[in-house]
mmCIF file of C-alpha atoms in Angstrom:
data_model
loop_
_atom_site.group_PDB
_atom_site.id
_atom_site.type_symbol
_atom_site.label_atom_id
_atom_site.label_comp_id
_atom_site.label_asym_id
_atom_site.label_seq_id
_atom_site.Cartn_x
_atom_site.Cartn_y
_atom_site.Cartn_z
ATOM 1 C CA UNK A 1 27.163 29.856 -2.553
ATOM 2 C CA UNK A 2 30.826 30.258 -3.798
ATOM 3 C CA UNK A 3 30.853 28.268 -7.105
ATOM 4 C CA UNK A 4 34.143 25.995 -6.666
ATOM 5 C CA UNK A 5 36.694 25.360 -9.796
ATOM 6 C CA UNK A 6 39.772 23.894 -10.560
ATOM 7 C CA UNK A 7 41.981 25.160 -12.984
ATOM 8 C CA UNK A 8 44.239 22.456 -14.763
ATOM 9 C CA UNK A 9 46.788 23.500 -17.130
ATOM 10 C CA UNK A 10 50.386 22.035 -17.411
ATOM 11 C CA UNK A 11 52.199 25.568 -17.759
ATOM 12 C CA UNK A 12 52.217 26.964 -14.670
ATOM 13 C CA UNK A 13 52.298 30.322 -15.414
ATOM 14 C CA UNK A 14 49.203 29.752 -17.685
ATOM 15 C CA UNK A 15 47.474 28.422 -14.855
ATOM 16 C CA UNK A 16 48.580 30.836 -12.208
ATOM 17 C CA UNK A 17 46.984 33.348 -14.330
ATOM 18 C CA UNK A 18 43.776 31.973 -14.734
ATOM 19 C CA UNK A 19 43.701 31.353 -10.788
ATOM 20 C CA UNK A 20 44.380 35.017 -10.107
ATOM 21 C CA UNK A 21 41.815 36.027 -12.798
ATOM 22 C CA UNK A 22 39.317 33.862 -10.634
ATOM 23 C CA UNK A 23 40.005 35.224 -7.531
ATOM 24 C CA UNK A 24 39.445 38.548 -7.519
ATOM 25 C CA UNK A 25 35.755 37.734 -7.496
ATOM 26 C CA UNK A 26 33.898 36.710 -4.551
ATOM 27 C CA UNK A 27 31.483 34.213 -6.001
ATOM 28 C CA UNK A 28 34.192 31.660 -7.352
ATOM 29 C CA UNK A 29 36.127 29.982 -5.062
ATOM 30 C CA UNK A 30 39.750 27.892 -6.882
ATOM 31 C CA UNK A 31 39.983 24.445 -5.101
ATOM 32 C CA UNK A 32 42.765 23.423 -6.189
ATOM 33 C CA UNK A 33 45.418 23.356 -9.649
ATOM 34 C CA UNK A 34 46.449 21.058 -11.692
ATOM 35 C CA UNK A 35 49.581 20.119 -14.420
ATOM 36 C CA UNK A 36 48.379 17.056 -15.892
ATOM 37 C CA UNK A 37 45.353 14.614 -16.486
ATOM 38 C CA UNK A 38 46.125 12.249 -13.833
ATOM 39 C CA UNK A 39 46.395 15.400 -11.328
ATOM 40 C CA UNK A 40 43.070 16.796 -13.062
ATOM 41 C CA UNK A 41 41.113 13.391 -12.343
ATOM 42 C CA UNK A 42 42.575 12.819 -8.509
ATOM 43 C CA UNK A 43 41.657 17.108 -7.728
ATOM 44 C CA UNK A 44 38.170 16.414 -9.141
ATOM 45 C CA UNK A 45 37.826 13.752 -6.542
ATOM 46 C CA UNK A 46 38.808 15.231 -4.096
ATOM 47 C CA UNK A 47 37.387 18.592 -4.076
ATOM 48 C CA UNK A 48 34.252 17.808 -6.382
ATOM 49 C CA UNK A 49 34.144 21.286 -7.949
ATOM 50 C CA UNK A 50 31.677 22.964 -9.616
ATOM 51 C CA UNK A 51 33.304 23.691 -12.917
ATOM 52 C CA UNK A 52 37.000 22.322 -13.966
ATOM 53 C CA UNK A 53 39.200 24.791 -16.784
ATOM 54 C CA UNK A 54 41.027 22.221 -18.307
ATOM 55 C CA UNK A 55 43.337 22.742 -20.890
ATOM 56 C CA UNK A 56 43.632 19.909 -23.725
ATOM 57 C CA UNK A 57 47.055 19.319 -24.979
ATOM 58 C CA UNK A 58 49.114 18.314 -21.273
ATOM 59 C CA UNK A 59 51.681 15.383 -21.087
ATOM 60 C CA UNK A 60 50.429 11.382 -20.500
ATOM 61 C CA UNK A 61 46.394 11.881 -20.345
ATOM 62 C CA UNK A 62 44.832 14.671 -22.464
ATOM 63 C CA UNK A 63 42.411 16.939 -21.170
ATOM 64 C CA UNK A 64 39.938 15.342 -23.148
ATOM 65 C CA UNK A 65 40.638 11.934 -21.700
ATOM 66 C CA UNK A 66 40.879 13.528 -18.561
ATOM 67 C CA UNK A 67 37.593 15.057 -18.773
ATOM 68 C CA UNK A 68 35.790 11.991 -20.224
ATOM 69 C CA UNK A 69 36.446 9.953 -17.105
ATOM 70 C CA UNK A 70 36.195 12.212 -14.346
ATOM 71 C CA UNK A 71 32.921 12.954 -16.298
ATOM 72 C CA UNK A 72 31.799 9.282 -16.500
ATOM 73 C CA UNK A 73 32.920 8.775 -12.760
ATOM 74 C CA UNK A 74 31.685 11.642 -11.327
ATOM 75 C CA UNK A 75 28.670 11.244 -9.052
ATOM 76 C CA UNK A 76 28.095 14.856 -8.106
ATOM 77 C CA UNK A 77 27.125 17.965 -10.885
ATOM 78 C CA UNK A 78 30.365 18.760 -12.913
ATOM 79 C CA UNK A 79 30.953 20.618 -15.324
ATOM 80 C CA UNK A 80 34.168 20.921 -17.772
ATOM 81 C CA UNK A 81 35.196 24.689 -19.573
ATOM 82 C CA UNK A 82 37.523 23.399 -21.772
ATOM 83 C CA UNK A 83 40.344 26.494 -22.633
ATOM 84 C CA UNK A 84 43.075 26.266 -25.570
ATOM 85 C CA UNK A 85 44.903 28.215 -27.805
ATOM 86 C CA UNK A 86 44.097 26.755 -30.815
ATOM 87 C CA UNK A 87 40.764 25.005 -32.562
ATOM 88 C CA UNK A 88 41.914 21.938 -34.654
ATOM 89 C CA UNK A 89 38.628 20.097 -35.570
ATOM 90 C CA UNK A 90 39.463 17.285 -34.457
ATOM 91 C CA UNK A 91 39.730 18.915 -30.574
ATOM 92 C CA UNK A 92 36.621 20.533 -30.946
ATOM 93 C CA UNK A 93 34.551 17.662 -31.608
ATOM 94 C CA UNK A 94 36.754 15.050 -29.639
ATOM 95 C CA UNK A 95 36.268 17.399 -26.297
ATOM 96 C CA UNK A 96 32.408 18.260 -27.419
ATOM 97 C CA UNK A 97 32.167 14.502 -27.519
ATOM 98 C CA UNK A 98 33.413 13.426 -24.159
ATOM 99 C CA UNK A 99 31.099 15.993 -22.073
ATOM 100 C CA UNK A 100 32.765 19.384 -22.101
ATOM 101 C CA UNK A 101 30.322 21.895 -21.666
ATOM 102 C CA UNK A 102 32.117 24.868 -23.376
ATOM 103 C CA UNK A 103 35.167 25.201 -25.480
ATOM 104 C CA UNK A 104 36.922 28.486 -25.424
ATOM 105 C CA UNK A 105 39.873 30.136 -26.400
ATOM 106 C CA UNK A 106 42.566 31.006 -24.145
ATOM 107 C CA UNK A 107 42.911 34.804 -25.430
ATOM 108 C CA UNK A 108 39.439 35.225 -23.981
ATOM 109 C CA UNK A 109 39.581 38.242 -22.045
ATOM 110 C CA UNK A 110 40.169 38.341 -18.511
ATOM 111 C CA UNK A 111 36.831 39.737 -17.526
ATOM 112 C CA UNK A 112 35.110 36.866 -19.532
ATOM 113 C CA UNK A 113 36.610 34.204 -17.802
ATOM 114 C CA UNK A 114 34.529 34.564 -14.962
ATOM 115 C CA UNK A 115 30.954 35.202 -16.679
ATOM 116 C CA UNK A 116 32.112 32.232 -19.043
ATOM 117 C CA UNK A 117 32.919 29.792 -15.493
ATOM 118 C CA UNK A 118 29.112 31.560 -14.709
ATOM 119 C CA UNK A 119 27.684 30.248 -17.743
ATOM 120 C CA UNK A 120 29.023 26.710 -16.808
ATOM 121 C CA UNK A 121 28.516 26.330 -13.719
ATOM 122 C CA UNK A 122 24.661 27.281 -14.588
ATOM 123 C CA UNK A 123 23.874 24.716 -16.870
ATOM 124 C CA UNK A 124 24.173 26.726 -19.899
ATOM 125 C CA UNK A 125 26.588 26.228 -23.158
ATOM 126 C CA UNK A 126 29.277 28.338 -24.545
ATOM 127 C CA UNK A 127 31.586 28.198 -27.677
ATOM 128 C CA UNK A 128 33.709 30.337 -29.344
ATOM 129 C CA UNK A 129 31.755 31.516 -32.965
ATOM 130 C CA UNK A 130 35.087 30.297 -35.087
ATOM 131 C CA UNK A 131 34.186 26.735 -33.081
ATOM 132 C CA UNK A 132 30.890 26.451 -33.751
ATOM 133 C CA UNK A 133 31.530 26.768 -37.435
ATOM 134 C CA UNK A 134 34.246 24.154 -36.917
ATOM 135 C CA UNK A 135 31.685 21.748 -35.319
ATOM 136 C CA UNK A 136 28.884 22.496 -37.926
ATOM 137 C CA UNK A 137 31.682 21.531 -40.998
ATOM 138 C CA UNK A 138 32.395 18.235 -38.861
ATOM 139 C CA UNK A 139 28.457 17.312 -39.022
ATOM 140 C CA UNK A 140 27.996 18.544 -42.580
ATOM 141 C CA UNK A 141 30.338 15.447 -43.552
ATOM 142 C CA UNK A 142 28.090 13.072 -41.235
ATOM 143 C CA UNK A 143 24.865 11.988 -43.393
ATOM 144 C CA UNK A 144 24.061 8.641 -41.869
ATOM 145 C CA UNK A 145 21.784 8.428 -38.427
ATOM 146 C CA UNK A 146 22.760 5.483 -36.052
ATOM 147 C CA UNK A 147 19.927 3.191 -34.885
ATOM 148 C CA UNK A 148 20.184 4.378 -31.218
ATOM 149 C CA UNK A 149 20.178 8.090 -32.073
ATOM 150 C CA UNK A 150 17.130 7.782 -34.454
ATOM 151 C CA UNK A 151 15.504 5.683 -31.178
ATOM 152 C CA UNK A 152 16.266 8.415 -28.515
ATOM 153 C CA UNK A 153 14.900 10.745 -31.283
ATOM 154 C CA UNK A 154 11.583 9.042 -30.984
ATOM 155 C CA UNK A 155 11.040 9.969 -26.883
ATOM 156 C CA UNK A 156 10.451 13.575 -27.811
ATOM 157 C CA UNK A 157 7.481 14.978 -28.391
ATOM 158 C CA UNK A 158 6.824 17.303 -31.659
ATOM 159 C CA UNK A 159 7.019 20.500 -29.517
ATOM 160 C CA UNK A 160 10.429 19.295 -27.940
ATOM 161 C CA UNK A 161 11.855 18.067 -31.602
ATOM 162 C CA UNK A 162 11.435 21.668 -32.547
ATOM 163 C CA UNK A 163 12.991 23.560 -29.304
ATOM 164 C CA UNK A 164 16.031 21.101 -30.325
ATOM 165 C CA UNK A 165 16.270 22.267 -33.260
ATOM 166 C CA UNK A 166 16.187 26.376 -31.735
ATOM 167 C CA UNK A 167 18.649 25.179 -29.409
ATOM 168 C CA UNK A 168 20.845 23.846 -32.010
ATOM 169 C CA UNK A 169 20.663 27.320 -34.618
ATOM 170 C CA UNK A 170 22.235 29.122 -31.412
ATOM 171 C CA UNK A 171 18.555 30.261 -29.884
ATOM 172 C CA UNK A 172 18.224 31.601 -26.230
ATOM 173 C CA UNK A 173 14.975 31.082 -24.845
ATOM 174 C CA UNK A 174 13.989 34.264 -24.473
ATOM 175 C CA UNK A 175 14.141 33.985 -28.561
ATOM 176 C CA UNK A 176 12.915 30.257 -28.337
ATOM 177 C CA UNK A 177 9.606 31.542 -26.808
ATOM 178 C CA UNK A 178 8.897 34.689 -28.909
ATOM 179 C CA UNK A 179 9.520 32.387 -31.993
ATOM 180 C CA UNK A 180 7.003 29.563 -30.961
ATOM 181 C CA UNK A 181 4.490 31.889 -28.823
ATOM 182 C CA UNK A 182 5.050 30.399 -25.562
ATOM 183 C CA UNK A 183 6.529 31.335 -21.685
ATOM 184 C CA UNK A 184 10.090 31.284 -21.503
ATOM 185 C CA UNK A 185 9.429 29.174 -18.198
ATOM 186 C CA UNK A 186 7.539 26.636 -20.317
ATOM 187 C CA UNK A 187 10.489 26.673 -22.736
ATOM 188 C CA UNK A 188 13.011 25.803 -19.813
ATOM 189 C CA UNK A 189 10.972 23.238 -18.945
ATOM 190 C CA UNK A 190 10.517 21.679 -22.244
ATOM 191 C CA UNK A 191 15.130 21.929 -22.208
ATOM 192 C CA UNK A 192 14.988 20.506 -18.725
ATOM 193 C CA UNK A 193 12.238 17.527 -20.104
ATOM 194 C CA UNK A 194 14.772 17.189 -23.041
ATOM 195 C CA UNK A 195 18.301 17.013 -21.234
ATOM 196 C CA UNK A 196 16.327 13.982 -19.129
ATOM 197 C CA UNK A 197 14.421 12.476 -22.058
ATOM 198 C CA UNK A 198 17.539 11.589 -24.056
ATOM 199 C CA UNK A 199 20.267 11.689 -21.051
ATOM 200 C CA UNK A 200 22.229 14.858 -22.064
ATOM 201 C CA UNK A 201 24.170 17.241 -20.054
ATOM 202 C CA UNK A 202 23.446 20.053 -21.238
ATOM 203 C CA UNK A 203 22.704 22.634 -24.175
ATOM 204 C CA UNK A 204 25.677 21.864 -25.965
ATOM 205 C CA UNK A 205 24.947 18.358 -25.956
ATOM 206 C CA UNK A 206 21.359 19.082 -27.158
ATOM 207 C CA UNK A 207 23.306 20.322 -30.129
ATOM 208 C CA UNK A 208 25.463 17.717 -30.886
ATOM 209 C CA UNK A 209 22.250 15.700 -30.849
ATOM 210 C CA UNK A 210 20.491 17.661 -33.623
ATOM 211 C CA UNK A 211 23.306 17.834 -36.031
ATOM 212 C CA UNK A 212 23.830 13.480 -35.006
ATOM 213 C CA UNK A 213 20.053 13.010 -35.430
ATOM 214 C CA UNK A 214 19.673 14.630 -38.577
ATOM 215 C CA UNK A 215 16.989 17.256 -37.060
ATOM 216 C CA UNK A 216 19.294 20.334 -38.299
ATOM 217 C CA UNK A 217 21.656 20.134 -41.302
ATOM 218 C CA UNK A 218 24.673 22.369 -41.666
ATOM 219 C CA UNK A 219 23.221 24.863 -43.928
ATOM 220 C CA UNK A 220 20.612 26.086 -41.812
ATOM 221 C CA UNK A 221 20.162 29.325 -40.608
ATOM 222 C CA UNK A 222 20.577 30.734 -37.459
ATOM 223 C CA UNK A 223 17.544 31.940 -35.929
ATOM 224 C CA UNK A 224 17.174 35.920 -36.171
ATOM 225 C CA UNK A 225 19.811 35.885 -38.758
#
């Protein structure tokens, strides 16, 4: 099945572009456009896609704020690429925050666009390298765990604390189950048990949760690097 998107940008050329990008390729199907938040939350609605590009910085609601509710409201599986031209860290975290499952740059070349709406639209996370430094530098000023994050933190079991903590040094898991000796099916089913244990999206979330919980520090290395 087609995997169905909607691109929301408020420069129409901008968007255009990312619309033609899209359909040259059989498997993603462009529902509909969109030049502002409002338009972003009433297209979601109404053609519950798949994935949603949405830019951030548009006129009256913000693609973040956009996102956020048609995230919350949503009662189908969405998922939102976020796309910019710049990485404030404020953005980053803000849009990380409200659900988006990837955060990319808008000089992402054209043939990426479609294996990043891929990624999405599978469940699985992707951010730009300079942004995942940007989000590490916001956690390494966080030191304090909230009650309710230190609680959820509690449901996993000691195998799952530690597949976290892969997820959140950047592991795939192919490298997740060559580093702890197990299946890579038992290691997607140990994300999957996660995602539902602590009521997370996806693997970014799982991320934001391991910096937030205190399992991984900024500091810490990658895995395999």
């Amino acid at each position: 099945m087609s995997i169905r998107v909607v691109v929301v940008d408020d420069q129409a050329l901008v968007r255009r572009g990312f619309v033609m990008i899209l359909r040259v390729h059989d498997d993603i199907e462009v529902m509909a456009e969109a030049g502002t938040g409002l338009e972003a939350v009433e297209a979601a609605h109404k053609h519950r896609p798949d994935v949603i590009l949405m830019d951030i910085r548009m006129p009256g609601m913000d693609g973040i704020e956009a996102a956020s509710r048609i995230l919350r409201e949503a009662d189908w599986d969405v998922r939102v690429l976020i796309l910019t031209t710049f990485d404030p860290d404020e953005y980053v975290y803000k849009a990380l925050r409200a659900g988006a499952s990837a955060f990319v740059l808008k000089d992402i070349p054209p043939e990426q666009l479609a294996t990043a709406v891929r990624t999405v639209a599978e469940g699985g996370a992707l951010l730009a390298p300079s942004i995942t430094r940007r989000l590490i530098d916001q956690f390494a000023e966080r030191r304090v765990v909230s009650t309710s994050v230190a609680g959820r933190l509690a449901r996993l079991t000691g195998r799952e604390g530690e597949i976290v903590v892969a997820v959140a040094r950047g592991a795939s898991n192919s490298e997740i189950a060559t580093q702890l000796f197990i299946g890579p099916a038992t290691v997607k089913s140990h994300v999957s048990s996660i995602l539902t244990k602590l009521g997370l999206r996806d693997r970014v979330q799982i991320v934001i949760f391991a910096y937030e919980s205190g399992l991984v520090e900024a500091g810490d290395h990658d895995i395999g690097h």
